[in-house]
mmCIF file of C-alpha atoms in Angstrom:
data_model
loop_
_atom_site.group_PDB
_atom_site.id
_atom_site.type_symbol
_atom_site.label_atom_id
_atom_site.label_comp_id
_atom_site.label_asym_id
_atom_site.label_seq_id
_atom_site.Cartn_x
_atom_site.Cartn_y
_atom_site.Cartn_z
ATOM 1 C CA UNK A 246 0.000 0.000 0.000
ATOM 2 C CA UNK A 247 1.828 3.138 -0.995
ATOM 3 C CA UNK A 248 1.811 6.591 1.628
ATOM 4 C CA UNK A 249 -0.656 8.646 -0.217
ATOM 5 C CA UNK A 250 -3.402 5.795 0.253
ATOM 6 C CA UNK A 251 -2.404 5.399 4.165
ATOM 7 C CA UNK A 252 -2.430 9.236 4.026
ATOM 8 C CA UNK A 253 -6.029 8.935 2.505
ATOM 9 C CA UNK A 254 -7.098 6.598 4.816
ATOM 10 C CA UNK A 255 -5.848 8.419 8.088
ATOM 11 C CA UNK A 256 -7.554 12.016 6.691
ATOM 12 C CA UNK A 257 -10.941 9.685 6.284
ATOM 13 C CA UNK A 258 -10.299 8.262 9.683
ATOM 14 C CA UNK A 259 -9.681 11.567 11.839
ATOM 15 C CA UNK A 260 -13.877 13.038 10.992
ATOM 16 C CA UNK A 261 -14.978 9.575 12.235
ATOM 17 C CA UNK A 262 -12.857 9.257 15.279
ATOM 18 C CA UNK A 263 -13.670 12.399 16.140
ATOM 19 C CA UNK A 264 -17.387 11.552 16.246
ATOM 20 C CA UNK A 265 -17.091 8.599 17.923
ATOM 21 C CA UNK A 266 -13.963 8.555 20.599
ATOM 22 C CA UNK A 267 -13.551 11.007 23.116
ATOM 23 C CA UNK A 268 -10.172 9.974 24.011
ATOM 24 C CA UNK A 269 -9.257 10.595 20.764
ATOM 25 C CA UNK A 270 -10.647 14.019 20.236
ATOM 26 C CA UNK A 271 -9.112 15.199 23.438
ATOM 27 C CA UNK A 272 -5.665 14.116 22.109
ATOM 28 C CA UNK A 273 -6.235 15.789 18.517
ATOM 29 C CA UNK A 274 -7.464 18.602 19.513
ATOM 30 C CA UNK A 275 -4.709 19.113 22.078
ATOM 31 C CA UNK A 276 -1.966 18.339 19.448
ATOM 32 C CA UNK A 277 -3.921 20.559 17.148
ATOM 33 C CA UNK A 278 -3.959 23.904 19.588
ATOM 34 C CA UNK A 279 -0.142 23.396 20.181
ATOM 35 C CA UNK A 280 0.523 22.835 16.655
ATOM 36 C CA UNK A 281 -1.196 25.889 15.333
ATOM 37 C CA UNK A 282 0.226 27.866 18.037
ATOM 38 C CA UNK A 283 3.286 27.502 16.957
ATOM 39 C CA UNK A 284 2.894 27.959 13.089
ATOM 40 C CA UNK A 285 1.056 31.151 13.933
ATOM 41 C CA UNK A 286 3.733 32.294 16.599
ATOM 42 C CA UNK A 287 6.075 31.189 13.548
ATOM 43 C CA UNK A 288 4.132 33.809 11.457
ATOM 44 C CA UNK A 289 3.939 36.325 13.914
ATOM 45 C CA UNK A 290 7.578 36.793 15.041
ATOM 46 C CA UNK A 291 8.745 38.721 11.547
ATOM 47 C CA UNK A 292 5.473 40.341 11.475
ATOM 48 C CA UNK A 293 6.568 41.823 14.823
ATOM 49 C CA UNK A 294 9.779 42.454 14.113
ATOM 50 C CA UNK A 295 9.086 44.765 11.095
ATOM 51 C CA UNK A 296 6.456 45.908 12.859
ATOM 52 C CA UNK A 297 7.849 47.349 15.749
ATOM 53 C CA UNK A 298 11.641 46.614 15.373
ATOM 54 C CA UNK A 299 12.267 44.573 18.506
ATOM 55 C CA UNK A 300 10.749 44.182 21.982
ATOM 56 C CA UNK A 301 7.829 46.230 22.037
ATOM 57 C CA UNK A 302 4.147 45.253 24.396
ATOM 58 C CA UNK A 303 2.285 46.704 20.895
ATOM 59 C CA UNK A 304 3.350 43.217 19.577
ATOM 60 C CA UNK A 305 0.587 41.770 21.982
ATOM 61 C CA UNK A 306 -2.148 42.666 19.872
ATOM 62 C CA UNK A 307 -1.658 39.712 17.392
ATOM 63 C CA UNK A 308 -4.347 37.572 18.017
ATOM 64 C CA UNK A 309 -4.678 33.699 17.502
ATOM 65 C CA UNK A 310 -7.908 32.763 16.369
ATOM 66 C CA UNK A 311 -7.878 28.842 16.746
ATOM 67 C CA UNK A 312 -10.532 29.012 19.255
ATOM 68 C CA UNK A 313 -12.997 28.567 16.211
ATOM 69 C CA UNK A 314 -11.557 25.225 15.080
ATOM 70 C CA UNK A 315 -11.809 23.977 18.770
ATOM 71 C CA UNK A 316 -15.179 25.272 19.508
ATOM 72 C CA UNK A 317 -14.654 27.488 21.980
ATOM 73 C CA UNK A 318 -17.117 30.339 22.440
ATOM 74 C CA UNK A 319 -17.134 33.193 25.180
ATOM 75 C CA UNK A 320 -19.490 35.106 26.752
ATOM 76 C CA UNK A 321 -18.036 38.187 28.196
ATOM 77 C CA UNK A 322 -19.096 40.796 30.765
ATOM 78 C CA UNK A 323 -17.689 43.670 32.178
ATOM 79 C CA UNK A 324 -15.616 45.264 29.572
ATOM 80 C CA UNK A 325 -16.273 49.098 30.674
ATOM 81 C CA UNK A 326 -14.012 48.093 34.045
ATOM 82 C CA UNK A 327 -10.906 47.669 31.320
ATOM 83 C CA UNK A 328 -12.028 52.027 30.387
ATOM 84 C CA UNK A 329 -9.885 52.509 33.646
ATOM 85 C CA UNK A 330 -7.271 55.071 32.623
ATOM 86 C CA UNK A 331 -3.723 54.317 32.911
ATOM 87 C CA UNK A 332 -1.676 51.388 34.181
ATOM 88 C CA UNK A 333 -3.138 48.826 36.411
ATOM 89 C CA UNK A 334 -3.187 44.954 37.465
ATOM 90 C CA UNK A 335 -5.300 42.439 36.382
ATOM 91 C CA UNK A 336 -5.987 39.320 38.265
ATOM 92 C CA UNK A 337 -7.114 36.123 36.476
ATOM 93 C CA UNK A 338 -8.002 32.389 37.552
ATOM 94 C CA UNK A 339 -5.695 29.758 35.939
ATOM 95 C CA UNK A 340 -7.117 26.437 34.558
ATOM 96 C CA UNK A 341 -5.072 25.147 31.815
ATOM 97 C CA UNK A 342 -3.390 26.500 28.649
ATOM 98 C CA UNK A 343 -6.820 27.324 26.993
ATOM 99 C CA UNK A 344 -6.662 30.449 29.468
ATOM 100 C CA UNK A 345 -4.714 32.204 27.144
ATOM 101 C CA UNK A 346 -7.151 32.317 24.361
ATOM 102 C CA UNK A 347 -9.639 34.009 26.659
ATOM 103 C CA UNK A 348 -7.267 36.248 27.281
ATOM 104 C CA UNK A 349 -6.511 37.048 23.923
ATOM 105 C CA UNK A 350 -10.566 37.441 23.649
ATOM 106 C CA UNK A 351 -10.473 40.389 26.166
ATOM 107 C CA UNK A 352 -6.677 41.851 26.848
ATOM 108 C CA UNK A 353 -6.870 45.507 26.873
ATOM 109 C CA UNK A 354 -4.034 47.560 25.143
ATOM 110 C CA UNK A 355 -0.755 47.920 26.689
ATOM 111 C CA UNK A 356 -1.004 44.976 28.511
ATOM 112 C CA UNK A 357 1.203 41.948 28.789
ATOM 113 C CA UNK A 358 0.816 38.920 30.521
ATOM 114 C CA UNK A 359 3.554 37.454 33.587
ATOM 115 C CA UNK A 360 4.464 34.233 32.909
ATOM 116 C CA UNK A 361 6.778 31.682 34.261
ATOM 117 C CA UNK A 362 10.667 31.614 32.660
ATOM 118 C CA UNK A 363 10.100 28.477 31.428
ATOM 119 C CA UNK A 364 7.400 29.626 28.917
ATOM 120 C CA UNK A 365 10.391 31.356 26.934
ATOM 121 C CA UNK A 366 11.657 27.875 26.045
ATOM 122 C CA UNK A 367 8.509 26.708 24.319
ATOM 123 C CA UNK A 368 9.781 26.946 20.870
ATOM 124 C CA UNK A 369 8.234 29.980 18.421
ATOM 125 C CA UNK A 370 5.635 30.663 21.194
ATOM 126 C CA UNK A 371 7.931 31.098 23.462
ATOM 127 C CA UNK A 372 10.283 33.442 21.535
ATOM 128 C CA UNK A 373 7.177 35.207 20.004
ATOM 129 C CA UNK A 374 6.252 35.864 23.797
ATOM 130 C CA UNK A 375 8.963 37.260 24.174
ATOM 131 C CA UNK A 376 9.123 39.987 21.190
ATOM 132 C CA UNK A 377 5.991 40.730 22.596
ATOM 133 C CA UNK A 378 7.117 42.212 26.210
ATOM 134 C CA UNK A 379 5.875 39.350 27.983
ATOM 135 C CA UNK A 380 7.546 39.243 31.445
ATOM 136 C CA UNK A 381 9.214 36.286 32.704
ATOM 137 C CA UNK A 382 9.738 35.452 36.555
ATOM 138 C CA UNK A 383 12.201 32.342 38.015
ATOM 139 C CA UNK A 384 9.466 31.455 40.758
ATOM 140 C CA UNK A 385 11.850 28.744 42.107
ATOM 141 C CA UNK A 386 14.477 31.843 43.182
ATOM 142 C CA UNK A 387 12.310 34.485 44.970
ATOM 143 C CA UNK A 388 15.372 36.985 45.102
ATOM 144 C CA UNK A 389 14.678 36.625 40.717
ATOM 145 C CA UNK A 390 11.228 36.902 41.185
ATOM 146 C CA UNK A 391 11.117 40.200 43.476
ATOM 147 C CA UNK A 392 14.056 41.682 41.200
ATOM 148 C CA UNK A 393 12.051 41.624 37.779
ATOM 149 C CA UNK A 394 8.801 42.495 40.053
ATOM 150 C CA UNK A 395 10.472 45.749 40.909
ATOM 151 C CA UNK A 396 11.723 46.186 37.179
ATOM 152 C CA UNK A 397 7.783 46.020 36.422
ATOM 153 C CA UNK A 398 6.457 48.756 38.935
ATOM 154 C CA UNK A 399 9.501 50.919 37.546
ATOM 155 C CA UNK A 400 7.893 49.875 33.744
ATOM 156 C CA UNK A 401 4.522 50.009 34.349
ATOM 157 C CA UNK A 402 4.322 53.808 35.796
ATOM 158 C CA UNK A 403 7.256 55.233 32.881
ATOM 159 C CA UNK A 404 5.354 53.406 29.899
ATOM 160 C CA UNK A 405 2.038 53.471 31.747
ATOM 161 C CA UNK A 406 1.385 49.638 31.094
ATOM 162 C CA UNK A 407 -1.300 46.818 32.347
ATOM 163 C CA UNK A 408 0.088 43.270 33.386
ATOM 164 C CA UNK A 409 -2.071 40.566 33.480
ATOM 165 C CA UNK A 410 -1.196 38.043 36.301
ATOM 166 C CA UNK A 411 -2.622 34.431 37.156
ATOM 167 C CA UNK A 412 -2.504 34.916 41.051
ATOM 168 C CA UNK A 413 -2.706 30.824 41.862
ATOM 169 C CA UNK A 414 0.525 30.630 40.293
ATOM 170 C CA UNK A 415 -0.506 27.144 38.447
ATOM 171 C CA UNK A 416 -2.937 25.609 36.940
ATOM 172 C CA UNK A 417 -6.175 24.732 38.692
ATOM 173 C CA UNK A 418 -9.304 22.795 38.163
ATOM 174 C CA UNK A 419 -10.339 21.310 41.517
ATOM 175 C CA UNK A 420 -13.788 23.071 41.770
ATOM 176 C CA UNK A 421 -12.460 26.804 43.051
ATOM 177 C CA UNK A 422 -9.669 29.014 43.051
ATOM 178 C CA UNK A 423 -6.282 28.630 44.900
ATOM 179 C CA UNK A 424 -4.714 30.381 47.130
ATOM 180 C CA UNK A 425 -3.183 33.513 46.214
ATOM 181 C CA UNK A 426 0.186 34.536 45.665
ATOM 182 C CA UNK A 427 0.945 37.814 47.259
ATOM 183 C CA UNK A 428 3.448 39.293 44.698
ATOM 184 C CA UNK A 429 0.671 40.893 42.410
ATOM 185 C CA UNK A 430 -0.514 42.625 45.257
ATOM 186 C CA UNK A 431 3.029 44.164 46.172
ATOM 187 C CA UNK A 432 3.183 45.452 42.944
ATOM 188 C CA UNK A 433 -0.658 46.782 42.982
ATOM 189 C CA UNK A 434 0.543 48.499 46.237
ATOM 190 C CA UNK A 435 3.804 49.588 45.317
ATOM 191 C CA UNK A 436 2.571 51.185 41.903
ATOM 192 C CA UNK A 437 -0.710 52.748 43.549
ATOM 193 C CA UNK A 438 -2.475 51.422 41.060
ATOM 194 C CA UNK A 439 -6.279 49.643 40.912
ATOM 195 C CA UNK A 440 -6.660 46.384 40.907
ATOM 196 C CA UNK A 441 -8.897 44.729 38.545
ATOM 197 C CA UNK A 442 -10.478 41.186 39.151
ATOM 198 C CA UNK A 443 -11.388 38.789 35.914
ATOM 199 C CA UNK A 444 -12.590 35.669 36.169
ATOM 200 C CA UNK A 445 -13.086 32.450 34.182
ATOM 201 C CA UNK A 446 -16.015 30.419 34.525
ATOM 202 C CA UNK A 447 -15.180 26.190 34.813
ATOM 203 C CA UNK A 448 -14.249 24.583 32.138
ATOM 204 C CA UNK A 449 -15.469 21.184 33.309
ATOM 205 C CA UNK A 450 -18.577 20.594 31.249
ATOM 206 C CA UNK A 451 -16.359 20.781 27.752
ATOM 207 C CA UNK A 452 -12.725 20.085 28.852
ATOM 208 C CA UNK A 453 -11.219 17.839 31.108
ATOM 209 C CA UNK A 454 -7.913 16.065 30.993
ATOM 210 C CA UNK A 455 -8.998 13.341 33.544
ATOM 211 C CA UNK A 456 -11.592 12.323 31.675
ATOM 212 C CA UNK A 457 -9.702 13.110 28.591
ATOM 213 C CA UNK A 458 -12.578 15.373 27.160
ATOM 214 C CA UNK A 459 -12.162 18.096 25.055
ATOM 215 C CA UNK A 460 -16.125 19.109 23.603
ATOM 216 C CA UNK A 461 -16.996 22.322 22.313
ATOM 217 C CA UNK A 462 -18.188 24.936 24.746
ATOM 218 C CA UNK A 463 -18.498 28.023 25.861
ATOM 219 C CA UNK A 464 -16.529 30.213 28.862
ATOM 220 C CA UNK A 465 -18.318 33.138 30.579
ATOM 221 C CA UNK A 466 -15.432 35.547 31.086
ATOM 222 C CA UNK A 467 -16.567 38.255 33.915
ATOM 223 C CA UNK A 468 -14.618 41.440 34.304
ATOM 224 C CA UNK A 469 -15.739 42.705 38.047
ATOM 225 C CA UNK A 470 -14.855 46.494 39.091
ATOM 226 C CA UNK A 471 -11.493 47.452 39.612
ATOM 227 C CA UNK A 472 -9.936 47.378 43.280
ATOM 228 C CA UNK A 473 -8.225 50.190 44.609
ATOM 229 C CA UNK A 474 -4.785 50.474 46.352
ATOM 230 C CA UNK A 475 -4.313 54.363 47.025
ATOM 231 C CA UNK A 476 -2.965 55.039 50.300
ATOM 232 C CA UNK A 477 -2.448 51.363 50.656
ATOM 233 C CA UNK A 478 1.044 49.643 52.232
ATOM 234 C CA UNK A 479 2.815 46.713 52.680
ATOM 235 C CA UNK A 480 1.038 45.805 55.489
ATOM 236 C CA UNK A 481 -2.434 46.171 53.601
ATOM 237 C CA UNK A 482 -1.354 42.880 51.286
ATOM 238 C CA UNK A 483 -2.505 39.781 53.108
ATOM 239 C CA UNK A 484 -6.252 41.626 53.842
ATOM 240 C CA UNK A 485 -6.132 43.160 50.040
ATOM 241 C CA UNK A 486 -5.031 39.787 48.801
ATOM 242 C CA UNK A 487 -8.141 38.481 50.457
ATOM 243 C CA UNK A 488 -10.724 40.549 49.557
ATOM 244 C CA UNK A 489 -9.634 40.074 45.856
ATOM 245 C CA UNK A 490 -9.869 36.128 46.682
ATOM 246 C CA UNK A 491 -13.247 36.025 48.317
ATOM 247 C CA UNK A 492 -14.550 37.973 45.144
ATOM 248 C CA UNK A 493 -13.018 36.387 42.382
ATOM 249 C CA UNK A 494 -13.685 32.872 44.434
ATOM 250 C CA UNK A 495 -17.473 33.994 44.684
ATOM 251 C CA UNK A 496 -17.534 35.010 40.960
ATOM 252 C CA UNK A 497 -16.068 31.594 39.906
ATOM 253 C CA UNK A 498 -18.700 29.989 41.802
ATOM 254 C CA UNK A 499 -21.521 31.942 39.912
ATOM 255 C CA UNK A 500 -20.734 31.688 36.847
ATOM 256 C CA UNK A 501 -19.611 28.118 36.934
ATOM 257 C CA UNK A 502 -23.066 27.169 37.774
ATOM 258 C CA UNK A 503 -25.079 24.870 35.353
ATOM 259 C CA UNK A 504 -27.886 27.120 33.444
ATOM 260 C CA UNK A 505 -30.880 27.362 35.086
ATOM 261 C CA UNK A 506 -29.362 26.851 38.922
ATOM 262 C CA UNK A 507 -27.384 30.835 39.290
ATOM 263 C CA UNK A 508 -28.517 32.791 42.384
ATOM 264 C CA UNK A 509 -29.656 35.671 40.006
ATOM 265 C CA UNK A 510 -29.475 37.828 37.113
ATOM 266 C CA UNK A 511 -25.302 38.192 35.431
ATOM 267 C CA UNK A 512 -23.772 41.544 36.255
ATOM 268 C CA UNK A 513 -22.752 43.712 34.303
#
């Protein structure tokens, strides 16, 4: 049998295995969002590089649009808290890698992400994240971590930027929101600058890599009103840290509730 018939046959196969085994769809579609992230990162890095001629956060607003071929939808509220002028910090729940296409569906301009370093080693995506001012933190050395931290506050008031920060500091799907890491907050405080909380409903009912299932589904983003840290010090961390918490923690549990079983009406 030569390869273009075995070729054949596996391009007939994939529409029918991906009718009929979950497993399999959670695999292919997995392989297929890394894949196309990094051709598209691939594309993206000269585009940015012409574009603005190095580092620059501008380079964030190229946008990835493979949420259509995984069937992810989102349903966003809130977007008039983001009309806050100048620099602040945005908080977000972390879940899996999918987060960052719902960020992508709602990040504000000037604003770049904090990742971990090791996100700079993932290939085109990585190097792409890079050209695009993403800042990278060593959270295994915490004398690294506070160092580029301070870098940020001294970045954030000169080019008046936004940084968007996953406070759990991993990945989470156990049913509700970790507990915070307080180095967001330090630089909230230190920068005098609001707070703004966004949250991510589950993603249970479509994706689930116990269960190895990846459906189509949709993700109710909601921004909630910013969070102010004027006057606020180093001591005012730990209670700040958990009123942002007990929020975004309440949020989560809202609008991760099955339709027809929510407390009330959305806000806006």
């Amino acid at each position: 049998m030569s390869f273009m018939m075995l070729l054949l046959i596996m391009l007939l196969l994939i529409p029918v295995l991906l009718l009929t085994s979950r497993v399999f769809t959670y695999y292919f579609k997995n392989i297929f969002y890394v894949a196309y992230m990094m051709v598209m990162a691939s594309i993206a890095l000269p585009i940015c590089i012409l574009r603005c001629r190095g580092r620059d956060i501008e380079n964030m607003s190229f946008c990835w649009h493979v949420k259509y071929f995984l069937g992810v939808r989102y349903k966003v509220s809130g977007l008039e808290h983001f009309q806050t002028e100048g620099p602040y910090v945005i908080l977000c729940n972390h879940q899996s890698t999918l987060d960052i296409l719902g960020m992508m569906e709602i990040l504000p301009d000037r604003c770049t992400p904090i990742a971990r370093k090791e996100v700079v080693y993932v290939g085109t995506v990585g190097l792409t994240s890079w050209i695009g001012g993403v800042v990278f933190i060593n959270r295994k050395k915490t004398s690294d971590a506070k160092s580029v931290m301070a870098d940020v506050a001294q970045t954030m008031l000169k080019d008046q930027i936004r940084v968007w920060v996953f406070p759990e500091g991993t990945r989470n799907q156990k049913g509700d929101l970790l507990p915070f890491k307080k180095g967001a907050f330090h630089l909230a405080v230190q920068v005098q600058v609001p707070i703004i909380p966004v949250v991510f409903s589950s993603y249970k009912n479509f994706y689930s890599p116990e269960e190895k299932q990846f459906k189509s589904g949709t993700v109710t983003i909601k921004i909630l009103p910013k969070v102010e840290t004027k006057n606020m010090t180093s001591d005012d961390v730990s209670a700040l840290s958990e009123t942002c918490y007990q929020l975004m923690n309440s949020a989560f549990a809202e609008i991760s509730q099955p339709a027809g079983q929510t407390n009330g009406p959305p806000s806006n």
